[in-house]
CSV table of C-alpha atoms in Angstrom, one decimal:
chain,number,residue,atom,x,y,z
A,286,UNK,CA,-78.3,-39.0,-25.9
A,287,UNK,CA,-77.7,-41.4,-23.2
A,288,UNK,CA,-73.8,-41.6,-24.1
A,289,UNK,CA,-73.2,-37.8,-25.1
A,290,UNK,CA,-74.4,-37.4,-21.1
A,291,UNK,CA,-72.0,-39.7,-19.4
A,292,UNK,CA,-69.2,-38.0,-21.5
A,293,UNK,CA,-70.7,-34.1,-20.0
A,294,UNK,CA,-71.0,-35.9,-17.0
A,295,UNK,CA,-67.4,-37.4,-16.5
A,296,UNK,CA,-65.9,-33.8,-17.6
A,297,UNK,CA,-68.6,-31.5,-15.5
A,298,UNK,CA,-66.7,-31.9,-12.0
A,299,UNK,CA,-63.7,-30.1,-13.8
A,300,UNK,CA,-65.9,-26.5,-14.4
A,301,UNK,CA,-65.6,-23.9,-12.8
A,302,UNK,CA,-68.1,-22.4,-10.4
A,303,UNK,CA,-67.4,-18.9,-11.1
A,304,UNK,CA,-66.4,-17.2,-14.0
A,305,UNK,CA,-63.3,-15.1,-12.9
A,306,UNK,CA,-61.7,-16.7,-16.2
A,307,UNK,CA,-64.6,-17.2,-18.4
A,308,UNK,CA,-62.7,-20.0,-20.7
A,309,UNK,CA,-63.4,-21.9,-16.9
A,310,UNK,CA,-66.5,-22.4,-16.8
A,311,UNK,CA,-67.1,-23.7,-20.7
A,312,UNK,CA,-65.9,-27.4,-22.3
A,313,UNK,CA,-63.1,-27.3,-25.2
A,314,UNK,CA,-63.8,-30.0,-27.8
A,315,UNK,CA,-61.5,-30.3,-30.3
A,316,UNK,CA,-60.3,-33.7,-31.8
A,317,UNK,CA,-63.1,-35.7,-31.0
A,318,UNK,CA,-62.0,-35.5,-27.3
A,319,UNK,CA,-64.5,-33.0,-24.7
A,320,UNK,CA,-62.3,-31.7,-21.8
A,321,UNK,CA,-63.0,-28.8,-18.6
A,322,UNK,CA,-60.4,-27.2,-16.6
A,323,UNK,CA,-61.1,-25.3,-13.6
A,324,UNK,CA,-57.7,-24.0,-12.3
A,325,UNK,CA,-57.3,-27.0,-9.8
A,326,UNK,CA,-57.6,-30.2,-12.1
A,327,UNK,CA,-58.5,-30.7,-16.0
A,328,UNK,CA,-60.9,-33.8,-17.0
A,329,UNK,CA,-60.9,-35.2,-20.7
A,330,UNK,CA,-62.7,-38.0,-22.5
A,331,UNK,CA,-63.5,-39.2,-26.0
A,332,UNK,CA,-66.7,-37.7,-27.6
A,333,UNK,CA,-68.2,-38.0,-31.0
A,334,UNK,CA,-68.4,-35.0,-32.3
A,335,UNK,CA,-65.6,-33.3,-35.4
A,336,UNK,CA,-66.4,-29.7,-33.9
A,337,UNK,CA,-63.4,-26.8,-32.6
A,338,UNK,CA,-65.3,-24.9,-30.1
A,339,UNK,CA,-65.8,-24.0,-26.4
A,340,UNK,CA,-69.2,-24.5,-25.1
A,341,UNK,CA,-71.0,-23.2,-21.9
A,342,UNK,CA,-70.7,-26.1,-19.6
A,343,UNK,CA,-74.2,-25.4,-17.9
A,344,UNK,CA,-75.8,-25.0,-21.3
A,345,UNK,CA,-74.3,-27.6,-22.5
A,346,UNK,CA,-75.7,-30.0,-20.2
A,347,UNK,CA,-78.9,-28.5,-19.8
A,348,UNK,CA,-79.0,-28.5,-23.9
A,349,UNK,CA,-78.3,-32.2,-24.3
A,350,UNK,CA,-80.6,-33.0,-21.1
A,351,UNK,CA,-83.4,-31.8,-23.2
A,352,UNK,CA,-83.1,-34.0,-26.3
A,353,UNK,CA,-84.8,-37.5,-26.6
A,354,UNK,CA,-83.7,-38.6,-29.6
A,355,UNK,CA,-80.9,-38.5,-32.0
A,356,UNK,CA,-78.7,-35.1,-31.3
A,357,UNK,CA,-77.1,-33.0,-34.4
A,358,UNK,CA,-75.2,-30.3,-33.6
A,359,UNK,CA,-73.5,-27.6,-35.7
A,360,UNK,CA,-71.7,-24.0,-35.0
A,361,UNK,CA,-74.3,-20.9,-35.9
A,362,UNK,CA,-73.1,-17.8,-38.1
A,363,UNK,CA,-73.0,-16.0,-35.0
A,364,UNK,CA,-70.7,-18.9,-33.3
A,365,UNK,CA,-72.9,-20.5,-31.2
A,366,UNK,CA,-73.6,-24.2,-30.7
A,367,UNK,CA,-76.7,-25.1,-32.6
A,368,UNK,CA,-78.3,-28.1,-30.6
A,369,UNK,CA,-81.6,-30.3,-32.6
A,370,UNK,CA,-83.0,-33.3,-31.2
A,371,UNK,CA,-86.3,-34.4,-33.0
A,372,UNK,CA,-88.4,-30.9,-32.7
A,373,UNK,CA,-86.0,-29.9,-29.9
A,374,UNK,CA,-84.0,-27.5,-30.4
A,375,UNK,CA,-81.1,-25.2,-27.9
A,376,UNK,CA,-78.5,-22.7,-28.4
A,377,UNK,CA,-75.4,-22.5,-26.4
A,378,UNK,CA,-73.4,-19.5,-25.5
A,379,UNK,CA,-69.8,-20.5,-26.8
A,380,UNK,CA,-66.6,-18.9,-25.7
A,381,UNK,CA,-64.3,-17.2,-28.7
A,382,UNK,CA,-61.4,-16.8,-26.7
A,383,UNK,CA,-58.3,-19.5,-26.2
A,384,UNK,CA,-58.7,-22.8,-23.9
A,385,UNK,CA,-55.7,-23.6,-22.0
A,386,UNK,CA,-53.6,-26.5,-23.4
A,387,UNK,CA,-53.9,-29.6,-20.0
A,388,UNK,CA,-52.4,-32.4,-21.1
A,389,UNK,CA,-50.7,-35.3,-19.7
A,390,UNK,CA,-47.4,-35.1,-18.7
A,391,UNK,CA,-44.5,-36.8,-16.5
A,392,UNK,CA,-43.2,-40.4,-15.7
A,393,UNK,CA,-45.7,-43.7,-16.1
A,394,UNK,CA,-46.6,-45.0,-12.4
A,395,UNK,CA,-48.2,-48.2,-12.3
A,396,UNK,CA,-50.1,-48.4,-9.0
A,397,UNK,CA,-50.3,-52.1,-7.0
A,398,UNK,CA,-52.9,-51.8,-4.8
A,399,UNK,CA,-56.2,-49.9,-5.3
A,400,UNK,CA,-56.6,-46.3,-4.1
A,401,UNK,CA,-60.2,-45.4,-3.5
A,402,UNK,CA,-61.0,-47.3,-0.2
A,403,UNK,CA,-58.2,-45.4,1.4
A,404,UNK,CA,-58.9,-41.8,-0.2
A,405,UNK,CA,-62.6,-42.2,0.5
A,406,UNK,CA,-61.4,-43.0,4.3
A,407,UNK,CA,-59.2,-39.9,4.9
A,408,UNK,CA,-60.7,-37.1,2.6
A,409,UNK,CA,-62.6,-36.3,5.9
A,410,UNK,CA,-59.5,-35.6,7.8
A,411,UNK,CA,-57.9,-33.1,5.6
A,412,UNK,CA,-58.0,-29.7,6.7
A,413,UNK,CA,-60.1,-26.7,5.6
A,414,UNK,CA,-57.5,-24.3,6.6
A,415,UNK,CA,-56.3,-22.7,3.6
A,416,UNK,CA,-53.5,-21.0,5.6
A,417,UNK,CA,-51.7,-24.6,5.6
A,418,UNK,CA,-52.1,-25.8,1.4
A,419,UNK,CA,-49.7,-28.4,2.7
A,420,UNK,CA,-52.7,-29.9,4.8
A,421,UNK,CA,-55.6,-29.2,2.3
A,422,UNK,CA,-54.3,-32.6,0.4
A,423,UNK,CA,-53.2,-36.1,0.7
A,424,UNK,CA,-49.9,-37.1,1.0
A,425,UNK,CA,-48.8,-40.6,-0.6
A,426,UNK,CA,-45.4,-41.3,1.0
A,427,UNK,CA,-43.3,-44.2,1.2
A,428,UNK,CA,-46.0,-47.3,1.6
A,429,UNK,CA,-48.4,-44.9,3.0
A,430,UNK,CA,-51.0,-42.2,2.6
A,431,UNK,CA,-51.7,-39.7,4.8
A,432,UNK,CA,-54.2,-36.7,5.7
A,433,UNK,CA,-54.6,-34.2,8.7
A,434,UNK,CA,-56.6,-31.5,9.6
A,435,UNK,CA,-54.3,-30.6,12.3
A,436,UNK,CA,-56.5,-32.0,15.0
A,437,UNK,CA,-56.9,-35.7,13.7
A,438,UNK,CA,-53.8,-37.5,12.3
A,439,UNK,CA,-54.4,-40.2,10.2
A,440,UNK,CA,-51.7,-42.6,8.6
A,441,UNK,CA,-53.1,-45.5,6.0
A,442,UNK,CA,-50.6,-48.4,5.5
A,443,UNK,CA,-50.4,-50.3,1.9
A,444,UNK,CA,-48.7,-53.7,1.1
A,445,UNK,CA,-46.6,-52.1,-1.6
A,446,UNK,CA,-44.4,-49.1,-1.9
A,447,UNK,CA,-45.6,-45.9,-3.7
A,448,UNK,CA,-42.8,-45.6,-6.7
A,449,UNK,CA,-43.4,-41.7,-6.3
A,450,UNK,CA,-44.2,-38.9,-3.3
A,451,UNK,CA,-47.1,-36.5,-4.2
A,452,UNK,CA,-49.4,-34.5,-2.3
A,453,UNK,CA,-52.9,-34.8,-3.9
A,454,UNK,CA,-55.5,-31.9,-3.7
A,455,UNK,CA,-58.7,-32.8,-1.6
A,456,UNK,CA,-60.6,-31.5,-5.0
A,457,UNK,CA,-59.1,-33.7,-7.0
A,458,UNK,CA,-59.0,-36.6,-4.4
A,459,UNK,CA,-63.1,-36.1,-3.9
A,460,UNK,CA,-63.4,-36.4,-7.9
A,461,UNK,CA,-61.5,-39.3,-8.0
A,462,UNK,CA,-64.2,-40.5,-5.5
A,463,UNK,CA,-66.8,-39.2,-7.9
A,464,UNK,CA,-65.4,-40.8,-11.1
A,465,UNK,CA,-65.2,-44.0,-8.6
A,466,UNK,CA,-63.3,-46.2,-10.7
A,467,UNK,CA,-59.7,-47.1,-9.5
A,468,UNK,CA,-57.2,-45.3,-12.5
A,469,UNK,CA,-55.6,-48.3,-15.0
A,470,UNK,CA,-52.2,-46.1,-14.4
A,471,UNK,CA,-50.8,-42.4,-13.6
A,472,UNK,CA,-48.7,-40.0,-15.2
A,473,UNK,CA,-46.4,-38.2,-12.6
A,474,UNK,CA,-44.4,-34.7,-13.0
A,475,UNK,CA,-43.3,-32.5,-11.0
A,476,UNK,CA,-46.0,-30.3,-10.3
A,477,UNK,CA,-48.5,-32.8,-11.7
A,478,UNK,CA,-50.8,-36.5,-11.7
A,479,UNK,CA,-52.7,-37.4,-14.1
A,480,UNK,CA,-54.6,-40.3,-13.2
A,481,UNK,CA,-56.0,-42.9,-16.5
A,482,UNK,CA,-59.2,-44.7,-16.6
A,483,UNK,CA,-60.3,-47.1,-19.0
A,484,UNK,CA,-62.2,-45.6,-22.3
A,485,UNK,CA,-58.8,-43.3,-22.9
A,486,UNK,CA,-60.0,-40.9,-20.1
A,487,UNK,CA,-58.3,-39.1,-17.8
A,488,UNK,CA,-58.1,-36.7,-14.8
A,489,UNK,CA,-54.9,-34.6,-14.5
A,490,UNK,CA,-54.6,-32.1,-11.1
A,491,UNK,CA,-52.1,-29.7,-9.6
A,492,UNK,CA,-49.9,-31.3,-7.0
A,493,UNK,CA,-49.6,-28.8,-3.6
A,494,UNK,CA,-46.2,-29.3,-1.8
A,495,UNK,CA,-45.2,-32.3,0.1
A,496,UNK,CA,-43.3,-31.2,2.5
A,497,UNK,CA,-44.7,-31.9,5.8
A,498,UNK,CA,-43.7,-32.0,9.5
A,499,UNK,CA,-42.3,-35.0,10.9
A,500,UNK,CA,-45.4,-37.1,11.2
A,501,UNK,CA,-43.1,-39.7,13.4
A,502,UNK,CA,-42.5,-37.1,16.1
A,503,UNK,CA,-46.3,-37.5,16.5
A,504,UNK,CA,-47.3,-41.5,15.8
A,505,UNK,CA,-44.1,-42.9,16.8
A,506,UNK,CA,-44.7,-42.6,20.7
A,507,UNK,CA,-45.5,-45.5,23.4
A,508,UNK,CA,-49.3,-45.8,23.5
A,509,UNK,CA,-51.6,-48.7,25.0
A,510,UNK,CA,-54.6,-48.1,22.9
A,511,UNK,CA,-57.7,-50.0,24.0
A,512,UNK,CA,-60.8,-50.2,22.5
A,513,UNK,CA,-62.9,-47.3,23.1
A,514,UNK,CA,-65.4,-47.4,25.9
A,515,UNK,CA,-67.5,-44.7,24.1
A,516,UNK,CA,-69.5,-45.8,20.9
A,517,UNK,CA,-70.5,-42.6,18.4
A,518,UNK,CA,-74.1,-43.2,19.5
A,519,UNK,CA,-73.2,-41.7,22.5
A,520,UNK,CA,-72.3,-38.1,21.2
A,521,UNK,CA,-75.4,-38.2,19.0
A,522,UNK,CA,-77.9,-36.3,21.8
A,523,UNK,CA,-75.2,-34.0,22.7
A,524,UNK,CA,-74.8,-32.4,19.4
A,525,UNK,CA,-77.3,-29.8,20.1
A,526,UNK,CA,-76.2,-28.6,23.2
A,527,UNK,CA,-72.3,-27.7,22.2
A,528,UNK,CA,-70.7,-24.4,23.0
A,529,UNK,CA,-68.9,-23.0,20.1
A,530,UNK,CA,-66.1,-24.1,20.5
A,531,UNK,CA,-67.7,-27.8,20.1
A,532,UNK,CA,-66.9,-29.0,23.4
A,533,UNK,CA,-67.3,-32.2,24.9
A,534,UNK,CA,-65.5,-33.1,28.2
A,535,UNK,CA,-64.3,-36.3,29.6
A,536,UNK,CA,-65.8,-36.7,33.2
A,537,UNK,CA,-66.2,-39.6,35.8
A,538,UNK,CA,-68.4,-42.2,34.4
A,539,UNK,CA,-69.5,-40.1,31.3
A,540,UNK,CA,-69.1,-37.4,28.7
A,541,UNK,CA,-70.3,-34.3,29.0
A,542,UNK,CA,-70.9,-31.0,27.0
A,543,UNK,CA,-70.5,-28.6,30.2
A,544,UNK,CA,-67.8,-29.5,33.0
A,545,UNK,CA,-70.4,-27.8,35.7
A,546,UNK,CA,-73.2,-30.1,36.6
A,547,UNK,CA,-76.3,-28.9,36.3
A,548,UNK,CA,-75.8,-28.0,32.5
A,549,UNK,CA,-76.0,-29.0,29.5
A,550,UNK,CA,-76.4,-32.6,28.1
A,551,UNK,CA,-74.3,-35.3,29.5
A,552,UNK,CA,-74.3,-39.3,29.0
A,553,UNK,CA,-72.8,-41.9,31.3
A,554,UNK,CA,-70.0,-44.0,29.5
A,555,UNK,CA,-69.1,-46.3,32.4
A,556,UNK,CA,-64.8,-47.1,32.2
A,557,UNK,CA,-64.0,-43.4,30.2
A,558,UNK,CA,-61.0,-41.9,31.6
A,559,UNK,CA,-61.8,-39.0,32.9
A,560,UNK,CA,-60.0,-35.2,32.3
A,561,UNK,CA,-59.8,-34.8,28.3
A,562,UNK,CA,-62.1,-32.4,26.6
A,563,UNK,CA,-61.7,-32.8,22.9
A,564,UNK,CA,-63.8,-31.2,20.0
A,565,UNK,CA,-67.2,-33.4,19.7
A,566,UNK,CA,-66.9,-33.6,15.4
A,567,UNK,CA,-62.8,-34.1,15.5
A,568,UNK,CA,-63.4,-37.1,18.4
A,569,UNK,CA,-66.3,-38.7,15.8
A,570,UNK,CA,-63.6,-38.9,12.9
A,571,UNK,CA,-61.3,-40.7,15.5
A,572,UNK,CA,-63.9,-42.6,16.6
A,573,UNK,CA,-65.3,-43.5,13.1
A,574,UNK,CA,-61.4,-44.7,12.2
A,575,UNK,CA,-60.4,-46.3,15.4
A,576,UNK,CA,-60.4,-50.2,16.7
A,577,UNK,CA,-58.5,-48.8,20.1
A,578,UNK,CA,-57.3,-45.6,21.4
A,579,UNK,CA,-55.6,-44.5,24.5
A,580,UNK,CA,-57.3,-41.6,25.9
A,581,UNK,CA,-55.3,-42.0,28.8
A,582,UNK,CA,-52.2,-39.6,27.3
A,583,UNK,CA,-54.5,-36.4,27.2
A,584,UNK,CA,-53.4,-33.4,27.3
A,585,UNK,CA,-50.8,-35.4,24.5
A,586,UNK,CA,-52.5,-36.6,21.8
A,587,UNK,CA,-54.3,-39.7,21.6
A,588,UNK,CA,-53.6,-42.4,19.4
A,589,UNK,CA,-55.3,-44.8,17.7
A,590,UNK,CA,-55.4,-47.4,15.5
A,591,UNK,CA,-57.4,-49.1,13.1
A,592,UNK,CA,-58.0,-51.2,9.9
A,593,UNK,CA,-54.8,-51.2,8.0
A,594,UNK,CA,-53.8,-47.8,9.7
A,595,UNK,CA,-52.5,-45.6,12.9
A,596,UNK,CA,-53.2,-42.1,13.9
A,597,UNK,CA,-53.7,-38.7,16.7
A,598,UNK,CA,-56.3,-37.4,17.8
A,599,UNK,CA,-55.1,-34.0,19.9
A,600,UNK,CA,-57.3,-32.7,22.6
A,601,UNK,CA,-58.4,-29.5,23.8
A,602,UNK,CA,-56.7,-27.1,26.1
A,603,UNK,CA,-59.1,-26.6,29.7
């Protein structure tokens, strides 16, 4: 029971959450392999089990969760999944239609350096603004990786160059991050990764476009960043007092979430430059990221640097 669930739980991320394709939000097994696809990325491992048939995920799961000892399973007259485990016994819903063929595909990578530490440090930054796909991933260029939200600008140097440019979906970065095991290889196409793991599992995702703006135009400037005089302890009691826009202004002596005094919260930070207003949550992930920053070129963005990396952080207007 114990390994059936690691298998459902290595393949789960991969289902759909809603069922505008129904094959999406079941398993295929076939071959003695259990895979999911949900439209973004596709996740596949060995399972031991001869069975052709496309299970609901959710059943599934909840199926095997409820057996204590050894599981049988077998397909019903009326093509369901017949789960027994000791008295136990579940039915799953199966789906009769096709499953789409993911496989791997493209051009063996082998990667140098580990991954994770640097997509677990700049999935934050990556934007939500579906308007922009390009900046809804993370771009691995050159001996770098990179991730934006179009506020922040973060740029993560490696030792070694990347022997391929792709733009990896924030879904499949944060299951990568879930799986947390760094990949033995990758597969790359054009339009695809598919990253190995040991145990012949694997995850393979979309890519989104790499073309980006000229990140240079941005990081390439002459900056004196110096440690920061603010720590993130010193935003924590203003939280509850921004507008909506998530204000917090730079004044003399302190930071503020109002420029009028008399209002709001406020907290002295003796040496901050005084005259940038930046949004409260997009100066934390700077903060969070940076060793120095040079506040002093607001209204321009700010940059930063940091452990093994460079970045922006762009204010607001007044």
């Amino acid at each position: 029971t114990l390994l059936m669930l690691n298998e459902l739980r290595f393949v789960q991320g991969s289902v759909a959450r809603k069922d505008f394709k129904p094959e999406l939000v079941h398993f295929h097994i076939k071959g003695g392999r259990i895979q999911g696809y949900n439209g973004m990325f596709s996740l596949c491992c060995p399972i031991a089990l001869d069975l052709d048939i496309t299970p609901n995920a959710v059943q599934l799961i909840k199926a095997v969760q409820g057996c204590s000892d050894t599981i049988a399973m077998s397909v019903t007259p009326a093509g369901r999944l017949a789960i027994k485990s000791g008295r136990y016994k579940a039915f799953v819903d199966c789906f009769p239609g096709g499953f789409p063929e993911i496989l791997p595909e493209g051009e063996r990578v082998q990667l140098a350096e580990p991954i994770l530490p640097a997509i677990k440090m700049l999935a934050p930054c990556v934007a939500e603004d579906a308007s922009r796909q390009w900046a809804r991933g993370i771009l691995f260029r050159g001996r770098s990786m990179y991730a934006t939200n179009n506020v922040v600008l973060v740029e993560r140097f490696f030792d070694t160059t990347f022997p391929c440019e792709m733009n990896l979906p924030l879904e499949a970065a944060n299951e990568l991050l879930r799986v947390g095991e760094e990949p033995t290889h990758l597969l790359v196409a054009k339009d695809t990764v598919t990253f190995f793991f040991e145990g012949e599992r694997w995850l393979r995702a979309q890519l989104y476009t790499s073309t980006w703006p000229d990140m240079a135009k941005v990081l390439d400037r002459p900056s004196a960043p110096l440690p920061p005089p603010l720590c993130l302890e010193d935003l924590t009691g203003l939280l509850p007092f921004l507008d909506d826009g998530g204000r917090v202004h730079f004044l003399a002596g302190g930071i503020a979430t109002s420029a009028t005094d008399g209002e709001g919260a406020s907290t002295a930070v003796p040496g901050l430059p005084a005259g940038g207003i930046y949004n409260a949550h997009m100066l934390r992930l700077a903060l969070e990221r940076a060793a120095a920053i040079d506040f002093t070129q607001y209204p321009a963005p700010c940059l930063f640097v940091g452990d093994r990396l460079r970045g922006a952080l762009i204010g607001m207007r007044p």
